[in-house]
Coordinates of C-alpha atoms in Angstrom, one line a residue:
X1 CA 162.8 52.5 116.8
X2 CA 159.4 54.0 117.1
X3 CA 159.2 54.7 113.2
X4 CA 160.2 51.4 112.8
X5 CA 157.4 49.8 114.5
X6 CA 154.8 52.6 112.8
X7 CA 156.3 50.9 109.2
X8 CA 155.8 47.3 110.2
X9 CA 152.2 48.0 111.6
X10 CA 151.4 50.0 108.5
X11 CA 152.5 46.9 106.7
X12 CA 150.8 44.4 108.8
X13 CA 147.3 46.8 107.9
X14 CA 148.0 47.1 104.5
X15 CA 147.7 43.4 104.3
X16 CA 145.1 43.1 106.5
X17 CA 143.2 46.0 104.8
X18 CA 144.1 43.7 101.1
X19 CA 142.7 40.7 102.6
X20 CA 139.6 42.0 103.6
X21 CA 139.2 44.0 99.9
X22 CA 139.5 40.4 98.4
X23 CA 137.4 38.4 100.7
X24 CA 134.7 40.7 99.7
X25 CA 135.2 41.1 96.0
X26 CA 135.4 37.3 96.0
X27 CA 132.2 36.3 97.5
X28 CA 130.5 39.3 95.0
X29 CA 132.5 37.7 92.3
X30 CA 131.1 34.0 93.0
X31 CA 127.8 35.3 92.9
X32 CA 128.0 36.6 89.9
X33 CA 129.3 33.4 88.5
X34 CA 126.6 31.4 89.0
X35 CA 123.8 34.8 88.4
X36 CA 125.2 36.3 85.8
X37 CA 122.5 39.4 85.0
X38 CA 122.2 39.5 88.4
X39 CA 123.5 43.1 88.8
X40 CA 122.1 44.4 86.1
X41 CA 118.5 43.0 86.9
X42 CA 118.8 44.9 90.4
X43 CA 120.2 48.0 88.6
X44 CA 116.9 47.9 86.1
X45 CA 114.3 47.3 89.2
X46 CA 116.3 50.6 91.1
X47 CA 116.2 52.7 88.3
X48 CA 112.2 51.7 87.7
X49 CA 111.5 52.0 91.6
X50 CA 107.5 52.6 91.2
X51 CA 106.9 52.3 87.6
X52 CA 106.3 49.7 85.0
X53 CA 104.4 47.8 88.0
X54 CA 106.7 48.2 90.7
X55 CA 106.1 49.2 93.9
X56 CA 107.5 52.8 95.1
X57 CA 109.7 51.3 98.1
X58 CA 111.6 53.3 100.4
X59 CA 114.7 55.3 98.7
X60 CA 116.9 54.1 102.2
X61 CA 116.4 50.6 100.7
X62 CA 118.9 49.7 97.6
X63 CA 116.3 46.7 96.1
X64 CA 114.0 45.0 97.9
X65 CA 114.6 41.5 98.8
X66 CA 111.4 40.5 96.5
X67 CA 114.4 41.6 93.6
X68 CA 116.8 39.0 94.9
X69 CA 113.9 36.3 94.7
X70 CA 112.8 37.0 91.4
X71 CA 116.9 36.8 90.1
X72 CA 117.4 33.5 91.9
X73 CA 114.3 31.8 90.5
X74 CA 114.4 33.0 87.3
X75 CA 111.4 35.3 87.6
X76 CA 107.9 34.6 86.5
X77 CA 105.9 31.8 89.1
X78 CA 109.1 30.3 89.6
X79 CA 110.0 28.8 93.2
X80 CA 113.4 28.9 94.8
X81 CA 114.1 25.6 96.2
X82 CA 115.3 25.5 100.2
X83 CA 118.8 24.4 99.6
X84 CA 119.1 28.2 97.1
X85 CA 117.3 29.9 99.8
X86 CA 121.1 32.0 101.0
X87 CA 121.7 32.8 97.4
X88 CA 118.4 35.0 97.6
X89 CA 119.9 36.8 101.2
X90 CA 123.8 37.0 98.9
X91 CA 122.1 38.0 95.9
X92 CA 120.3 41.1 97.9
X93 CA 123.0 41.8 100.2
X94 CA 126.7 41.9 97.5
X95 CA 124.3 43.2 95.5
X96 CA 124.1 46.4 97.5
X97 CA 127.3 46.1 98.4
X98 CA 128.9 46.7 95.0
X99 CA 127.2 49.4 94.0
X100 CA 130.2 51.6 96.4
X101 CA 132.3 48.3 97.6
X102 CA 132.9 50.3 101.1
X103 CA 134.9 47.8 103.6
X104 CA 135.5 48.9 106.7
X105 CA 138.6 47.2 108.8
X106 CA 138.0 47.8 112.5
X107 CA 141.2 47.7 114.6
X108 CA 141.3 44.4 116.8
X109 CA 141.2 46.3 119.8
X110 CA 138.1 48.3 118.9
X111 CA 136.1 45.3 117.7
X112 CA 136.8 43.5 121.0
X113 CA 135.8 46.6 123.1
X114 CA 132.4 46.9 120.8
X115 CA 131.6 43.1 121.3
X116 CA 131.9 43.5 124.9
X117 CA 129.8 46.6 125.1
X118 CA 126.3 45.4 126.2
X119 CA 123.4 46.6 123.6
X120 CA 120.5 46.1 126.3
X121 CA 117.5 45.0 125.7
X122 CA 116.3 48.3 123.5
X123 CA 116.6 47.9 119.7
X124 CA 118.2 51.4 118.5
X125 CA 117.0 51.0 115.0
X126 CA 116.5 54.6 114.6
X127 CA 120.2 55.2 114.0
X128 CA 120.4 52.4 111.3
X129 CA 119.2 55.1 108.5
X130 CA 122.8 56.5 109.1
X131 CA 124.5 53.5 107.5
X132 CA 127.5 55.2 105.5
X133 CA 126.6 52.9 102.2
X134 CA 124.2 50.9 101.2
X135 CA 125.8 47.6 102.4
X136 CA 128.6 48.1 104.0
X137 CA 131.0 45.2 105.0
X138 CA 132.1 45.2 108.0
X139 CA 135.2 43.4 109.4
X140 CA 138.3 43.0 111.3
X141 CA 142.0 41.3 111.1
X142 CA 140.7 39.0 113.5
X143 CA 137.5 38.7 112.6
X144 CA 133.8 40.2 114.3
X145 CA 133.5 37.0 116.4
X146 CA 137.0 34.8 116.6
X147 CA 136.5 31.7 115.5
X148 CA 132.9 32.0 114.2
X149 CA 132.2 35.2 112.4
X150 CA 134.4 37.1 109.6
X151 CA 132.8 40.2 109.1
X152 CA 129.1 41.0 108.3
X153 CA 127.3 42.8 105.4
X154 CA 124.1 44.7 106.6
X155 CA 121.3 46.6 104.8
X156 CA 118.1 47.9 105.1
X157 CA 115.2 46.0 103.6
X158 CA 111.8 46.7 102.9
X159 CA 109.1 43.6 103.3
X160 CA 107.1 44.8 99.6
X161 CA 104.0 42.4 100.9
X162 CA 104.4 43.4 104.5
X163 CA 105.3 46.9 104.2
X164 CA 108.0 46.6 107.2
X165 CA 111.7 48.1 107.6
X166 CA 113.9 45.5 108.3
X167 CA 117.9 45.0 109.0
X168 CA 119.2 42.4 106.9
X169 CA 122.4 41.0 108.3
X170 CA 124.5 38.7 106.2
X171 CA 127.3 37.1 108.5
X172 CA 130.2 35.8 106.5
X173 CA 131.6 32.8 108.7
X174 CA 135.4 31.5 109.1
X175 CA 133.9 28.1 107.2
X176 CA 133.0 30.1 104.1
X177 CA 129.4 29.7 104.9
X178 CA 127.0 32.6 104.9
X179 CA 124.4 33.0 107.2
X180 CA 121.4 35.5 106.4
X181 CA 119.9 37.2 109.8
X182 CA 116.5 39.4 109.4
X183 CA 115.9 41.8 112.5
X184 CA 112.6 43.3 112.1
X185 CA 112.6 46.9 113.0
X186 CA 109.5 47.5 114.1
X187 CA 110.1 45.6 117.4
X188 CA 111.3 47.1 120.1
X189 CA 114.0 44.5 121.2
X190 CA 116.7 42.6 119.9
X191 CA 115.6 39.5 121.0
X192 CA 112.0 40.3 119.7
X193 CA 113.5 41.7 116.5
X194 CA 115.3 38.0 115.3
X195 CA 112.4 35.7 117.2
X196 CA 110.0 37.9 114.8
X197 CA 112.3 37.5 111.5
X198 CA 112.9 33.6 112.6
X199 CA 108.6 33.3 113.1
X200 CA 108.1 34.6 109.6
X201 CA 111.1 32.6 107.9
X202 CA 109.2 29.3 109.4
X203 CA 105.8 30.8 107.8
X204 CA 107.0 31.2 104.6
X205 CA 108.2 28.0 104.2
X206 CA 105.2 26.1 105.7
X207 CA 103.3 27.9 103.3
X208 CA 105.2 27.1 99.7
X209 CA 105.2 23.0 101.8
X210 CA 108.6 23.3 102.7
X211 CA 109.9 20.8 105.4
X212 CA 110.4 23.1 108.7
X213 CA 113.6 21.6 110.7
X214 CA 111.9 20.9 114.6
X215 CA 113.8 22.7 116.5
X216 CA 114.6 22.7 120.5
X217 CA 113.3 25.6 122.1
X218 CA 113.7 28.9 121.5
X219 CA 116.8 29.4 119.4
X220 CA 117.1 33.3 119.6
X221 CA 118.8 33.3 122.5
X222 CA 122.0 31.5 120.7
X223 CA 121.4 33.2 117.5
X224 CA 122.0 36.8 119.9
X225 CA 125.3 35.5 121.2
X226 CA 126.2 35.5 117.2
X227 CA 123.9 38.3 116.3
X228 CA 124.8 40.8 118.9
X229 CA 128.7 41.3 118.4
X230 CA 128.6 42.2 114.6
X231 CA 125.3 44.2 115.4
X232 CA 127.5 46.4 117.6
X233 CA 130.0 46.7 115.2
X234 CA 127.7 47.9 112.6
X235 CA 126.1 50.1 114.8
X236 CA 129.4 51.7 115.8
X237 CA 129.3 53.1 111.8
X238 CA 125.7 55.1 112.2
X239 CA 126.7 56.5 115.6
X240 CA 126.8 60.6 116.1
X241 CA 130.6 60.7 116.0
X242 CA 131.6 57.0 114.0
X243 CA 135.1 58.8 112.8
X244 CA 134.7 57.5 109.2
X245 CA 136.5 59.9 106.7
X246 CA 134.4 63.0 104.8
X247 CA 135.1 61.0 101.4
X248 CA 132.8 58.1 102.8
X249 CA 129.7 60.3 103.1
X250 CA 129.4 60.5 99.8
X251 CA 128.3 57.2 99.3
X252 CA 125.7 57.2 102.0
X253 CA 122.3 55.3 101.9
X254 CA 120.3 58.3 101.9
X255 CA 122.3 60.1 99.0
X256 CA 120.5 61.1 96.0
X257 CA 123.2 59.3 93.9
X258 CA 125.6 56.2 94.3
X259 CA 128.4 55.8 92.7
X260 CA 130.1 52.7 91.1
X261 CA 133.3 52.0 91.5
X262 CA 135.1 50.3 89.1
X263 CA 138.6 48.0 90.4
X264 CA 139.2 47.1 94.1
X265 CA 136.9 47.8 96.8
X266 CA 137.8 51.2 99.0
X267 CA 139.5 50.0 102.9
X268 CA 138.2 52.3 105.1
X269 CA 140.4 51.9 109.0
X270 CA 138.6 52.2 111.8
X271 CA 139.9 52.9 115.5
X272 CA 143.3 53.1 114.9
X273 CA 144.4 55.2 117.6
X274 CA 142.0 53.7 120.1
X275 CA 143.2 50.7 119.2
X276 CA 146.8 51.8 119.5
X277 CA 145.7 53.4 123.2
X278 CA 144.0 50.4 124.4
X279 CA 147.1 48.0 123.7
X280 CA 149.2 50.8 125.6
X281 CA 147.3 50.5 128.6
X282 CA 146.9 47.3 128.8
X283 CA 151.0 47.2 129.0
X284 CA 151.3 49.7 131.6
X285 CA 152.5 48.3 135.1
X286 CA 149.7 47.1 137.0
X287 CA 150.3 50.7 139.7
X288 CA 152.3 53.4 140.3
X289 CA 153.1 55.0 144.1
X290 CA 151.1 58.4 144.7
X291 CA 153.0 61.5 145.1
X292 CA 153.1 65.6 145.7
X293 CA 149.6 67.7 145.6
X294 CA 148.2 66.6 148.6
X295 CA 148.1 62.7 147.5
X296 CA 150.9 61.8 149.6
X297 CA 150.5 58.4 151.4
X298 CA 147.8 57.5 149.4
X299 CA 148.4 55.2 146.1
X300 CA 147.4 56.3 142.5
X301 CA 145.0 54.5 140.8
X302 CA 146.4 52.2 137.9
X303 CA 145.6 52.8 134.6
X304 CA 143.0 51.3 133.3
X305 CA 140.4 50.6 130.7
X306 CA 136.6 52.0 131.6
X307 CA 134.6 49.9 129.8
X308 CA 132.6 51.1 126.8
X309 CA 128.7 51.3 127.0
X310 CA 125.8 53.0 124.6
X311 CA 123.9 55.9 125.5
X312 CA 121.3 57.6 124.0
X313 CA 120.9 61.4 123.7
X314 CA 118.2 63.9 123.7
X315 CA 119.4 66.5 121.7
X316 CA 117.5 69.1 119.7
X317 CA 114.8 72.0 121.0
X318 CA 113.0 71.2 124.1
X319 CA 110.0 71.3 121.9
X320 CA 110.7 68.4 119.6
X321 CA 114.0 66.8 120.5
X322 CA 115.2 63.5 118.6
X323 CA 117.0 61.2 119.8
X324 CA 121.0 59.8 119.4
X325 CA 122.9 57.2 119.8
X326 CA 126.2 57.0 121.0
X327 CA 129.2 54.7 121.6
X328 CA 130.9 55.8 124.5
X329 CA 134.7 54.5 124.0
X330 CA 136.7 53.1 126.7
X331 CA 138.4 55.9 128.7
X332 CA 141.7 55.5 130.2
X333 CA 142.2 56.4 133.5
X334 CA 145.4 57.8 134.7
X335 CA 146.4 57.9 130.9
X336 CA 144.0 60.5 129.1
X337 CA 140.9 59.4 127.0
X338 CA 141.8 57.8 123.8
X339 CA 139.7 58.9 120.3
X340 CA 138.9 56.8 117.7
X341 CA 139.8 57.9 114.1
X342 CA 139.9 56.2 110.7
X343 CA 142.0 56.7 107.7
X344 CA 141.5 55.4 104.3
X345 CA 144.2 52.6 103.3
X346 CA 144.8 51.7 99.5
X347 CA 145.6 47.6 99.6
X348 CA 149.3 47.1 97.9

């Protein structure tokens, strides 16, 4: 029976896992359509990074954004009109992504324990230099935010005028839209971190004499309740201890060389044995009657989930320590702690 049930789940995630693959390749695949040197115009501005006139960016950033622009316009003093202005944020984003086409599948469970874990008020963007690829995309069977959010690309960017580190979140919606996010890094919150990417977006177009839609109030507040849950996620990836399998390293942002895959994108699992702990728990009985050791007359407590939180680390020599963040998974109570691991999955 048990073997049984392990077949039809690893069914059930092999078609999850192909799913995801597809919804990814698709979206690169529709960009391509429409820019057809677009890869190969990011390719040529990487492999020149500060010479024939341009700038020397940071090597943790794939192509600045600035790239994307010049694609969609068509270079030169072209302008990109406002209703192109997502292909510029797709353009930059699958861009990245396709040089290693990592997906990673979060288990359901793990997702919904990550979107519940509160991120306070601090912006960690320390850890974000620990992204496993260059744009990872990020998802889950049941998506990042039900009924709102599918999964979420993210990658660093450099601002070439500005000379700022930014996260560049591209949220892929269940409506097929996408939605381009900018957190700027060098603010110390969240909240300041979007309100500061919103201020600049409005800027920009004021100053090419774009129409700026009037908007009611602030709107950062209701763009966190969006931003927040695939932030969470993503961070999850660059903690201390993420679980993502020794073959993904390879492909890391800071490596001295990225691969290119050719064929389907690589399914990496994540949480499936946390995932697989959490659903236990959660259909244990609701107690259990204390016994022997000196906890008679007194009832056990049930099992339960403690919920997950972040914490950050000082670890290192007194002298010069550094700082870590980590994601500290639900415990069960009364049932043992449950760790997270990921295993890679070839779609059928």
């Amino acid at each position: 029976m048990g073997q049984s049930r392990e077949k039809a789940e690893r069914r059930w995630w092999r078609t999850a896992a192909g799913q995801a693959a597809e919804r990814a390749a698709e979206r690169a695949r529709l960009v391509e359509e429409v820019y057809p040197h677009a890869w190969r115009a990011l390719d040529w501005y990487r492999d020149r990074r500060g010479q024939d006139g341009l700038p020397e960016w940071p090597s943790w950033c794939w192509v600045p954004m600035a790239g994307a622009y010049a694609v969609v316009s068509g270079g030169g003093g072209n302008r990109v009109p406002p209703e192109r202005g997502t292909d510029i944020a797709a353009v930059a984003a699958l861009g990245a992504w396709r040089t290693t086409q990592g997906v990673y599948l979060l288990d359901d469970d793990l997702a919904a324990a990550l979107r519940d874990t509160d991120l306070g008020d601090r912006l960690p963007s320390g850890v974000l230099w620990r992204l496993p690829e260059w744009a990872p995309y990020v998802t889950a069977p049941g998506g990042l935010l039900p009924d709102a959010v599918v999964g979420v690309w993210a990658h660093l960017e450099w601002d070439v005028v500005a000379e700022r580190p930014e996260l560049r979140l591209l949220l892929d919606t269940v409506d097929g839209r996408l939605l381009p996010v900018a957190l700027h890094l060098d603010r110390p919150t969240v909240g300041e971190a979007i309100t500061a990417g919103l201020d600049v977006a409005r800027r920009n177009a004021a100053a090419k004499g774009e129409d700026v839609p009037a908007l009611a109030g602030d709107v950062t507040p209701a763009l966190r309740h969006v931003v927040e849950p695939a932030l969470s996620c993503v961070l999850y990836l660059c903690t201390q201890e993420p679980d993502v399998a020794p073959e993904a390293a390879s492909a890391r942002a800071g490596g001295a060389a990225v691969a290119r895959p050719e064929g389907a994108p690589t399914v990496w699992e994540v949480g499936w044995r946390i995932g697989a702990a959490l659903r236990e728990a959660a259909q244990r009985e609701p107690g259990a009657a204390g016994g022997g050791g000196g906890g008679a007359g007194h009832a056990s407590p049930r099992a339960h989930v403690r919920r997950a939180h972040w914490h950050t680390y000082l670890v290192g020599p007194r002298a010069e320590p550094r700082r870590e963040l980590r994601w500290i998974n639900p415990v069960l109570v009364g049932a043992g702690d449950a760790v997270p691991t990921v295993h890679r999955v070839t779609p059928d």
